PDB file of C-alpha atoms and ligand atoms in Angstrom:
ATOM      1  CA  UNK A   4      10.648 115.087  30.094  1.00  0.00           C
ATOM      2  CA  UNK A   5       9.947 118.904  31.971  1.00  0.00           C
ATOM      3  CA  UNK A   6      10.954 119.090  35.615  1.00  0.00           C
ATOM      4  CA  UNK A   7      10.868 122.006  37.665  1.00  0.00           C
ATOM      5  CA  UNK A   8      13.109 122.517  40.432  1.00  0.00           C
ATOM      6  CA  UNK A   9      10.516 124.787  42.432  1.00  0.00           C
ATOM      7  CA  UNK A  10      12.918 125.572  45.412  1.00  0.00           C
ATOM      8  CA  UNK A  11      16.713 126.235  44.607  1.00  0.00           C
ATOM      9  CA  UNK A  12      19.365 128.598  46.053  1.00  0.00           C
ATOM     10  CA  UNK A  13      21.358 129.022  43.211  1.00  0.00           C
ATOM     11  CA  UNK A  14      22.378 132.758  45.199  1.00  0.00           C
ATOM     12  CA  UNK A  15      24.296 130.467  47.937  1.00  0.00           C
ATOM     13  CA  UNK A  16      27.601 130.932  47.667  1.00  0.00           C
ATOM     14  CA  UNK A  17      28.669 127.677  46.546  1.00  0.00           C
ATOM     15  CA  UNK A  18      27.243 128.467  43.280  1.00  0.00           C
ATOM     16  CA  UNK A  19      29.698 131.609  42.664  1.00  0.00           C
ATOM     17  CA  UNK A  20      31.974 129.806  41.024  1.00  0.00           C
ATOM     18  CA  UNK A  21      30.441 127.588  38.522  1.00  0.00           C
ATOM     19  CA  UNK A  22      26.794 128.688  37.914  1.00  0.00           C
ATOM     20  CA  UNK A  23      26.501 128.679  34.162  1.00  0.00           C
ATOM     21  CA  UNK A  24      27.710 124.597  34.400  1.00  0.00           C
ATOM     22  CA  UNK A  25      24.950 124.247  37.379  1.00  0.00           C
ATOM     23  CA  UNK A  26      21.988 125.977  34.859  1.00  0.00           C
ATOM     24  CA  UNK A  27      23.149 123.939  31.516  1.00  0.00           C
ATOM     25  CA  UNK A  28      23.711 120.678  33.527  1.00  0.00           C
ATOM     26  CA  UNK A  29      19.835 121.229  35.236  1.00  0.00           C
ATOM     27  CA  UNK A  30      18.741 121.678  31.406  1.00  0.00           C
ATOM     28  CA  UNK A  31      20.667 119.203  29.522  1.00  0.00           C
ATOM     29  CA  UNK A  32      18.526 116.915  32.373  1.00  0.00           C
ATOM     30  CA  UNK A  33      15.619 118.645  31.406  1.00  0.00           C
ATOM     31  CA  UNK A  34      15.255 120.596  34.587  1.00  0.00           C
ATOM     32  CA  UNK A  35      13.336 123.555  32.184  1.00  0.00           C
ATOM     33  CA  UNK A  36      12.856 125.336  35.220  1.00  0.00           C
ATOM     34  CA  UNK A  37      14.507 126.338  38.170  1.00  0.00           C
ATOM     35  CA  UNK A  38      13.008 128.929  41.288  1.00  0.00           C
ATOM     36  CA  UNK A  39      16.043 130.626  43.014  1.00  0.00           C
ATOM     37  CA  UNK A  40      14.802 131.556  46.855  1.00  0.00           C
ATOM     38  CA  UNK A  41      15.896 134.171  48.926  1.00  0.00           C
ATOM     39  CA  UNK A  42      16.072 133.941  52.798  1.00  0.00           C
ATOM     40  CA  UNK A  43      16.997 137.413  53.373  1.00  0.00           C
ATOM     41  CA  UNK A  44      17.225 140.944  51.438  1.00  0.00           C
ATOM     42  CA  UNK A  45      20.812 140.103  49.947  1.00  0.00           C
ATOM     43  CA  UNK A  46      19.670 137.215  48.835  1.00  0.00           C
ATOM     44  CA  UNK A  47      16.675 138.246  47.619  1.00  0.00           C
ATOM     45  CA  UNK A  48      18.363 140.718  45.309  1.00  0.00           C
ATOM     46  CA  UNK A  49      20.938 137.735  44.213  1.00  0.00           C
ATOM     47  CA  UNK A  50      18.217 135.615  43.245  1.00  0.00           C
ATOM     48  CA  UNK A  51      16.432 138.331  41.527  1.00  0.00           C
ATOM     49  CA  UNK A  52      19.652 139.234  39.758  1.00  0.00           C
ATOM     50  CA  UNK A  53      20.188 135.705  38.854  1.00  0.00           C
ATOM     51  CA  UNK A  54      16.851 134.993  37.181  1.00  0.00           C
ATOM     52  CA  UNK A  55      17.529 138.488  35.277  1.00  0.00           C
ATOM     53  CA  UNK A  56      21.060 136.459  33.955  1.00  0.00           C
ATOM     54  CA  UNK A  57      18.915 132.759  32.792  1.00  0.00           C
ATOM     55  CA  UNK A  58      15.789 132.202  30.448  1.00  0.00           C
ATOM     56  CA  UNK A  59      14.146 129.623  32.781  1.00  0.00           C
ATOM     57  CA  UNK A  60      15.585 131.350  35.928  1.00  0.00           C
ATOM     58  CA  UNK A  61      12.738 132.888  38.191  1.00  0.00           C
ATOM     59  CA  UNK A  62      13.060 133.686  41.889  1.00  0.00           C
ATOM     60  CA  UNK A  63      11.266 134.259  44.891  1.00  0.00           C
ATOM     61  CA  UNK A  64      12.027 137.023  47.820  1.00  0.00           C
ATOM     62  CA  UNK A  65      11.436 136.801  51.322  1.00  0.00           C
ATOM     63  CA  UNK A  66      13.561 136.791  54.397  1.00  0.00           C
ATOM     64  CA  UNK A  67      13.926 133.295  56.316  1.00  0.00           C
ATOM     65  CA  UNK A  68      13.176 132.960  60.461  1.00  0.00           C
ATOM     66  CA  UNK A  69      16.597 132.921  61.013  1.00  0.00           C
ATOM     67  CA  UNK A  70      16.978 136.462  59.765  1.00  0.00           C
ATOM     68  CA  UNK A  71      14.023 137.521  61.199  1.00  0.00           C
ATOM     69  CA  UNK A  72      15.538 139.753  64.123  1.00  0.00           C
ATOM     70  CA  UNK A  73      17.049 141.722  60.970  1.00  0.00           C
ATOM     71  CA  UNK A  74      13.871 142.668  59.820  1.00  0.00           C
ATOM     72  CA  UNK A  75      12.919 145.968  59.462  1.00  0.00           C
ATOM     73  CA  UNK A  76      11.085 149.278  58.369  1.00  0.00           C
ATOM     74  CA  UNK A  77      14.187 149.163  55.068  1.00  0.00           C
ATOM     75  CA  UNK A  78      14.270 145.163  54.880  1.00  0.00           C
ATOM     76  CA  UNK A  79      10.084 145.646  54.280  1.00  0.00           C
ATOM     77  CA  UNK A  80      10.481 147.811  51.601  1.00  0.00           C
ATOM     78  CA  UNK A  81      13.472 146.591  49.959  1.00  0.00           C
ATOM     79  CA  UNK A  82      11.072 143.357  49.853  1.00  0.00           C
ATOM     80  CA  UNK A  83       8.270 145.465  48.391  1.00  0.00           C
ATOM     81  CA  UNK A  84      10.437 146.847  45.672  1.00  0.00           C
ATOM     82  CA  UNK A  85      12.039 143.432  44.762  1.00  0.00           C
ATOM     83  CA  UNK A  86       8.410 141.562  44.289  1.00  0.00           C
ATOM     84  CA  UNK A  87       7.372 144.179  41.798  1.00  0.00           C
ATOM     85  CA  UNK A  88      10.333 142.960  39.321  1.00  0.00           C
ATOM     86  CA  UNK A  89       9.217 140.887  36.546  1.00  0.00           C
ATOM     87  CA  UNK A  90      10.162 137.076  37.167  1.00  0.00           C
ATOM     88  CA  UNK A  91       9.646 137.073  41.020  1.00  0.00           C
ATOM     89  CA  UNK A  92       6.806 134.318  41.532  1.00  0.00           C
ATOM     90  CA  UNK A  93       6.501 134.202  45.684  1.00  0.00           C
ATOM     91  CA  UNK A  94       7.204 135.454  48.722  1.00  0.00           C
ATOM     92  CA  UNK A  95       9.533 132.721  50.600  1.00  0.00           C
ATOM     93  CA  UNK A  96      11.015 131.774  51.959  1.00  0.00           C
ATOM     94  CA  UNK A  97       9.039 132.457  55.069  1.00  0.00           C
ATOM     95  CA  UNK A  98       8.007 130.740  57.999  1.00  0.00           C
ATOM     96  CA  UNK A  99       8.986 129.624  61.498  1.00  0.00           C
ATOM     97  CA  UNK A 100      12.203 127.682  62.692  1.00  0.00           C
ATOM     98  CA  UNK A 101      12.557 126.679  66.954  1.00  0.00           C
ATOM     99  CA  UNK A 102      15.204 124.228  66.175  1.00  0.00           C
ATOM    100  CA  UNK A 103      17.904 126.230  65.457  1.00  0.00           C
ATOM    101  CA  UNK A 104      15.791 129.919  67.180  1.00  0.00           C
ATOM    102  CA  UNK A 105      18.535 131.955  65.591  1.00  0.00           C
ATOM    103  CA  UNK A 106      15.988 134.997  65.591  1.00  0.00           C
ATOM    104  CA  UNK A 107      13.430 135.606  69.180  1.00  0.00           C
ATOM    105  CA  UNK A 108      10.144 133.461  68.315  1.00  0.00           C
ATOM    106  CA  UNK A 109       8.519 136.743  68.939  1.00  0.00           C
ATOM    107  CA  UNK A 110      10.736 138.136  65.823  1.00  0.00           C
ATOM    108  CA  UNK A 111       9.808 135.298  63.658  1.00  0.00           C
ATOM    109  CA  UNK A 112       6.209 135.183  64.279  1.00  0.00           C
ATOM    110  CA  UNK A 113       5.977 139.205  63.522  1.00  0.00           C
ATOM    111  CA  UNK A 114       7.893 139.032  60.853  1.00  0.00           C
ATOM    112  CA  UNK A 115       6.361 135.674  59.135  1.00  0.00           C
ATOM    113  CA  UNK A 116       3.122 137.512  59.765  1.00  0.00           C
ATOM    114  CA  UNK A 117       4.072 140.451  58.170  1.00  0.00           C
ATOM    115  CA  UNK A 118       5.199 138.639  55.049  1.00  0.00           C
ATOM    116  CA  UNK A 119       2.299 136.584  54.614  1.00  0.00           C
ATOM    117  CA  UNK A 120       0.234 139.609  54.794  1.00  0.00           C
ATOM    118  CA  UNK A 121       3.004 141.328  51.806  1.00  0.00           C
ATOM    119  CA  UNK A 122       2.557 138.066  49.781  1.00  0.00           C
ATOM    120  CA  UNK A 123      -1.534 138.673  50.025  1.00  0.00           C
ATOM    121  CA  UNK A 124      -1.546 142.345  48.973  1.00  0.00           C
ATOM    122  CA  UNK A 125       0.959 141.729  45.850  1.00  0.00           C
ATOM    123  CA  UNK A 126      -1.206 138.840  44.946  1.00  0.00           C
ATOM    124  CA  UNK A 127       1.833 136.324  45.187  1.00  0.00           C
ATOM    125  CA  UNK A 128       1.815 132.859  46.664  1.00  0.00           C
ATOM    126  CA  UNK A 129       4.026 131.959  49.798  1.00  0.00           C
ATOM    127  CA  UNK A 130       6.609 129.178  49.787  1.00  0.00           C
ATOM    128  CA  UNK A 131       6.933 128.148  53.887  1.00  0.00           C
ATOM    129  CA  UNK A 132       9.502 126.854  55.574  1.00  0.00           C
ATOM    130  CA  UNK A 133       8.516 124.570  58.997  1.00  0.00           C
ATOM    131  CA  UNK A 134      10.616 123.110  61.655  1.00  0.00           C
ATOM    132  CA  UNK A 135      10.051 121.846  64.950  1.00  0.00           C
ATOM    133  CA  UNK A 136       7.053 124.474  64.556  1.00  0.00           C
ATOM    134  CA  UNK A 137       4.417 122.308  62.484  1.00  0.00           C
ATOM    135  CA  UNK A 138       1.874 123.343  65.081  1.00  0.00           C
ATOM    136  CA  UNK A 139       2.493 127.299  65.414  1.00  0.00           C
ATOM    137  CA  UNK A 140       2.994 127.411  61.366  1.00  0.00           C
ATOM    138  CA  UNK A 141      -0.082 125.979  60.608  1.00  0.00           C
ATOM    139  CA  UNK A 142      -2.124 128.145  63.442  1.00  0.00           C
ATOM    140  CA  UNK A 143      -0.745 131.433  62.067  1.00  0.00           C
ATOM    141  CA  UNK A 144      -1.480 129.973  58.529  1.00  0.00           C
ATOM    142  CA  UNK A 145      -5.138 129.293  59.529  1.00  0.00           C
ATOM    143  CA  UNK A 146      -5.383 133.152  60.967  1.00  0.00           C
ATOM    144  CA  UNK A 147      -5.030 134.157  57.220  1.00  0.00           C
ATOM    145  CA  UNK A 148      -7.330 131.374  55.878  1.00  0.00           C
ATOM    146  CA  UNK A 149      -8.708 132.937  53.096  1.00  0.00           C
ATOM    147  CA  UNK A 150      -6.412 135.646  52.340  1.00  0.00           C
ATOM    148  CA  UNK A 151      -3.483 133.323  51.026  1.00  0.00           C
ATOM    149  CA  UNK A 152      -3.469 133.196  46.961  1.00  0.00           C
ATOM    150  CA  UNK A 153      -1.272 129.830  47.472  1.00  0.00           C
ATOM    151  CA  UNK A 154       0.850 128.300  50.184  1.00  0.00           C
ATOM    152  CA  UNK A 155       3.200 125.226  49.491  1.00  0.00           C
ATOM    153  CA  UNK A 156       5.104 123.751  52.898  1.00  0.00           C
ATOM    154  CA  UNK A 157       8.496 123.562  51.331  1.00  0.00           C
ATOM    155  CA  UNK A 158      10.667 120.696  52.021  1.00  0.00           C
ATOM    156  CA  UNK A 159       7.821 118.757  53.977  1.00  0.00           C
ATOM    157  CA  UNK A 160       9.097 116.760  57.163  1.00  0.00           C
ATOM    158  CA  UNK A 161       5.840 116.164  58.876  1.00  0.00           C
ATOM    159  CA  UNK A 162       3.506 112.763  59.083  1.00  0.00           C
ATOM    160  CA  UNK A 163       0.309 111.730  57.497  1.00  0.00           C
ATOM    161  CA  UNK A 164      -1.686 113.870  59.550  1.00  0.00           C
ATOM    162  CA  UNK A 165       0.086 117.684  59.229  1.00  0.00           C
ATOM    163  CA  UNK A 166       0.070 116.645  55.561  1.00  0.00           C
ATOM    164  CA  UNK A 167      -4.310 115.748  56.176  1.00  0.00           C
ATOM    165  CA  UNK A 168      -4.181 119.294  57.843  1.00  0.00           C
ATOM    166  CA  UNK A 169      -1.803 121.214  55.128  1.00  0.00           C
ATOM    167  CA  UNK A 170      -3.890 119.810  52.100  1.00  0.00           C
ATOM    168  CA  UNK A 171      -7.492 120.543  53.939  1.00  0.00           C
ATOM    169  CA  UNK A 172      -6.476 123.759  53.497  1.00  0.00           C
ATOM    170  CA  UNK A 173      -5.688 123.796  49.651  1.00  0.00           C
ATOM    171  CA  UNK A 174      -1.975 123.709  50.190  1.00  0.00           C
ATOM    172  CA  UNK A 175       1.203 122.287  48.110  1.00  0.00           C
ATOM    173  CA  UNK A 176       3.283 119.789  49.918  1.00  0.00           C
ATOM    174  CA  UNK A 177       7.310 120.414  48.845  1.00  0.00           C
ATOM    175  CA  UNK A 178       8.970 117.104  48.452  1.00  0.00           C
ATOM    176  CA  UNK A 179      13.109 116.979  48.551  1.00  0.00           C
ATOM    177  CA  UNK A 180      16.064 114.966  48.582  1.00  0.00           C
ATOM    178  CA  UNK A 181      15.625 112.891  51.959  1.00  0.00           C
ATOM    179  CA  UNK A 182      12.564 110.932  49.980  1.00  0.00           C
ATOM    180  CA  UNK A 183      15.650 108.757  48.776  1.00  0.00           C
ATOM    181  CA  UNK A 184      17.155 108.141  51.819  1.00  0.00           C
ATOM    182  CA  UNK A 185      16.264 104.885  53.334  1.00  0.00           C
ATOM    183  CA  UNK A 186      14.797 105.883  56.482  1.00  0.00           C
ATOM    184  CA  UNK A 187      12.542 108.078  55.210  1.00  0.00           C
ATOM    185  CA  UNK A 188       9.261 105.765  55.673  1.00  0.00           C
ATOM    186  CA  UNK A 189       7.023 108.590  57.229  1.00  0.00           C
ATOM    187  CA  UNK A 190       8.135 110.708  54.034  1.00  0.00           C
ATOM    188  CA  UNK A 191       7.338 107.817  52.060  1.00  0.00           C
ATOM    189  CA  UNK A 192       3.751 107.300  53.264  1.00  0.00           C
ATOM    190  CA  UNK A 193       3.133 110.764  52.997  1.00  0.00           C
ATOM    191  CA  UNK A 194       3.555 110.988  49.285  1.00  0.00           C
ATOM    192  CA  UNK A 195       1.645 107.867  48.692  1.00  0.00           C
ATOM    193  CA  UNK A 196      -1.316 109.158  50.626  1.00  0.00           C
ATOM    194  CA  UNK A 197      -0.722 112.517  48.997  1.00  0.00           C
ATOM    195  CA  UNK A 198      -2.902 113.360  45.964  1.00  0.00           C
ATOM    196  CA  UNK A 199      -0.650 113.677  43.036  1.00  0.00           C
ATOM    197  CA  UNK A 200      -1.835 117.028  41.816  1.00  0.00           C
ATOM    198  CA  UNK A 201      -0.878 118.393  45.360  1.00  0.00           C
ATOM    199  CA  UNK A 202       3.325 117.635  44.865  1.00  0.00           C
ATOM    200  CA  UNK A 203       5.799 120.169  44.048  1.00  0.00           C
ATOM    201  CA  UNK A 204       9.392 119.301  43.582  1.00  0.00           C
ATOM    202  CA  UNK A 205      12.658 120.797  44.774  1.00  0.00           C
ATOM    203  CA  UNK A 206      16.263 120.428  45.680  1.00  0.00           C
ATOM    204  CA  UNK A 207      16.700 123.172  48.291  1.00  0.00           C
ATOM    205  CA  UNK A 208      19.822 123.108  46.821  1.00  0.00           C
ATOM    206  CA  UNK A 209      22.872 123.118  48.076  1.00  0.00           C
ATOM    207  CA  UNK A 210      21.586 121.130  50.975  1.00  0.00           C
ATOM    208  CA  UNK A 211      19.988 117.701  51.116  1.00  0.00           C
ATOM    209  CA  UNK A 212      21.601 116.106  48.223  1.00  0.00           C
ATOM    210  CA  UNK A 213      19.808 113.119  47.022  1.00  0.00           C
ATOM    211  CA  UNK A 214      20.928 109.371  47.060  1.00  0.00           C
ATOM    212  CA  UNK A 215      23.486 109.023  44.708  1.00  0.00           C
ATOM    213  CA  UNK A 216      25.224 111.816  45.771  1.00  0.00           C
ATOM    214  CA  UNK A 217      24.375 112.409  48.756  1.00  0.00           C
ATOM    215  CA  UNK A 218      26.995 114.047  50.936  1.00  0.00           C
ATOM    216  CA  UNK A 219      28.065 116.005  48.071  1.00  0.00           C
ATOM    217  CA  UNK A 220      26.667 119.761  47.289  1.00  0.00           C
ATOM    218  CA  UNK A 221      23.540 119.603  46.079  1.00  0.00           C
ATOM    219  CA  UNK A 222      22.215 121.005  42.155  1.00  0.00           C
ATOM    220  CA  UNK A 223      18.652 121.219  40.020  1.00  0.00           C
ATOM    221  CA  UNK A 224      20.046 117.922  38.153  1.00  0.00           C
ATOM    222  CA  UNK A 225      19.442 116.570  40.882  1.00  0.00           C
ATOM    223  CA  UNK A 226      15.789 116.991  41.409  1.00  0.00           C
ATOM    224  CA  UNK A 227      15.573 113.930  38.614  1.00  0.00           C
ATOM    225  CA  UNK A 228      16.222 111.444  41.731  1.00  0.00           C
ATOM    226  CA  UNK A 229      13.468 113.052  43.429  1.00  0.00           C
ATOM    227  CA  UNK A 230      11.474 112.467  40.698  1.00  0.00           C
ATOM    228  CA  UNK A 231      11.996 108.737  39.883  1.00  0.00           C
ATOM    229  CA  UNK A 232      11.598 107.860  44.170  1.00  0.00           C
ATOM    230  CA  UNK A 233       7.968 109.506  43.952  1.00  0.00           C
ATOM    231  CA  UNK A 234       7.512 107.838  40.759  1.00  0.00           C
ATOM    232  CA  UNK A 235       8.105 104.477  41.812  1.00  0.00           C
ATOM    233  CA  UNK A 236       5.891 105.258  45.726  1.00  0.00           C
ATOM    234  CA  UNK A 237       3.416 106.161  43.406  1.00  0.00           C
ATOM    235  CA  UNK A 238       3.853 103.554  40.460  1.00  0.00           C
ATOM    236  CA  UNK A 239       3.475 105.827  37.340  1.00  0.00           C
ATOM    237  CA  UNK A 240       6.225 106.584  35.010  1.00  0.00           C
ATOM    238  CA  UNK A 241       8.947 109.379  35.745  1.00  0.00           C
ATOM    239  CA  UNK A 242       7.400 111.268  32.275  1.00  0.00           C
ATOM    240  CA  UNK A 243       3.903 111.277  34.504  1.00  0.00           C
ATOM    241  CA  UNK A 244       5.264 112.748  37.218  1.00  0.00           C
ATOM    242  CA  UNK A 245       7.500 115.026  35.413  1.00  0.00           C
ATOM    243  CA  UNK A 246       4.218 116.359  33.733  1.00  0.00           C
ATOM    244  CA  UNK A 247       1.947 116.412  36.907  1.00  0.00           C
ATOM    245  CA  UNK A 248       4.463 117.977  39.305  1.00  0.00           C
ATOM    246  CA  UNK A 249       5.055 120.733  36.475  1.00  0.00           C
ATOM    247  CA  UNK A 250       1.641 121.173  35.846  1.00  0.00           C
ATOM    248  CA  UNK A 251       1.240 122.313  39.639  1.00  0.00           C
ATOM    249  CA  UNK A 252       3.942 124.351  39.866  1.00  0.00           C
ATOM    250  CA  UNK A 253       2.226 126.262  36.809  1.00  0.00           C
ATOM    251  CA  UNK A 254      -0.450 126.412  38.841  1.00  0.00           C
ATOM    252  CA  UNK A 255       0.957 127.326  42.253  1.00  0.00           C
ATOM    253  CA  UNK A 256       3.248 129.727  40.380  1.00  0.00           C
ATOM    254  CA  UNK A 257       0.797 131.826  38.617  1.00  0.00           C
ATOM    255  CA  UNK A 258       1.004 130.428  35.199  1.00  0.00           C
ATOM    256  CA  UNK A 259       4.274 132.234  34.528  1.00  0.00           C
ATOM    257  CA  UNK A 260       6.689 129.129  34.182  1.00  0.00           C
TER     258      UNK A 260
HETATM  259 NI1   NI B  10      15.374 126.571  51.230  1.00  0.00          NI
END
């Protein structure tokens, strides 16, 4: 079995201590892969640096809504410099966030702007992050319509018909941890209506630990529960989704996984 963990953030601090347990446990799992996102330029550089350190260690740079009041003329080109190194895949994460508005919404639409606009000149997909802005993500998606080289909604939260609107317009659909918690029906019916060769999977680790552990910090391991809930909404065999979800992120990724 090959999973990919396609959204981790192995440069969060709760990984200083132990990270070369976190990367062999992930493999001896067979977690092959694991994406390391940044939500800002230092952790953009960590994730960079931490790819640099592991064979199947790639990252992404990009700088979250929350930081975007920090983003500036230096941030942009710190950004530009990081995407040229050699095992950054994306630009994310990126998007919009009005539940917790820790930047001005007039910050984070500028800035996720700007990015996706970055991401389209270097080539790169974007990975997005939504919430309580499902609406204003997907309107300042559509502006670029055509000038996106790939777009997954990370950790998808939305119903059946924001995931009708995000795969009418060719994008990935990010599936986490909360697909194993009982209450997650809407979750649920998304990934059943969801065409299989649309799913990427992720921890956003260290948050949203799956059932078993859930409540404790969150690793790539992990992303094997994620795994076996699809498998079982979608009744094929873990192996079959291991091979499809990998196969996308291949895809999505650029073929460099
Ligand atoms: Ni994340």
């Amino acid at each position: 079995m090959y999973l990919i963990d396609t959204h981790a953030h192995l440069n969060d601090e709760q990984f200083a201590q132990d990270l070369d347990n976190v990367v062999a446990r992930a493999v001896d799992t067979g977690v092959e892969r694991i994406v390391v996102c940044g939500y800002d330029v230092p952790s953009s550089e960590q994730a960079v640096k931490i790819a640099s350190r592991f064979n199947g260690v790639f990252a992404t740079v990009g700088v979250h809504p929350h930081d975007a009041k920090n983003y500036d003329e230096q941030a942009h080109q710190r950004l530009v410099e990081l995407s040229r190194e050699d095992k950054v895949l994306a630009i994310g994460e990126i998007g919009l966030d009005f539940h917790y508005d820790l930047s001005p919404r007039e910050d984070q639409f500028k800035v996720f702007d700007a990015q996706i606009s970055l991401a389209w000149e270097l080539g790169l997909p974007i990975v997005v992050h939504s919430r309580e802005s499902n609406p204003e993500v997907m309107q300042v998606l559509s502006r670029h319509a055509g000038n996106i080289r790939g777009c997954v909604i990370h950790c998808f939260s939305g119903d059946e018909g924001l995931a009708r609107e995000v795969l009418d317009a060719g994008f990935y659909i990010g599936i986490d941890g909360p697909i194993t918690y009982k209450a997650s029906q809407k979750l649920r019916r998304v990934v059943a209506m969801c065409p299989l060769d649309r799913l990427l999977i992720e921890t956003d680790c260290p948050y949203l630990t799956p059932v078993p552990y859930r409540g404790k910090r969150n690793e790539p391991a992990y992303v094997k529960f994620i795994a076996e809930e699809i498998a079982r909404i979608k009744e094929i065999t873990i192996e079959e989704l291991a091979e499809a979800t990998s196969n996308n992120a291949r895809i999505f990724f650029g073929g460099i996984l």
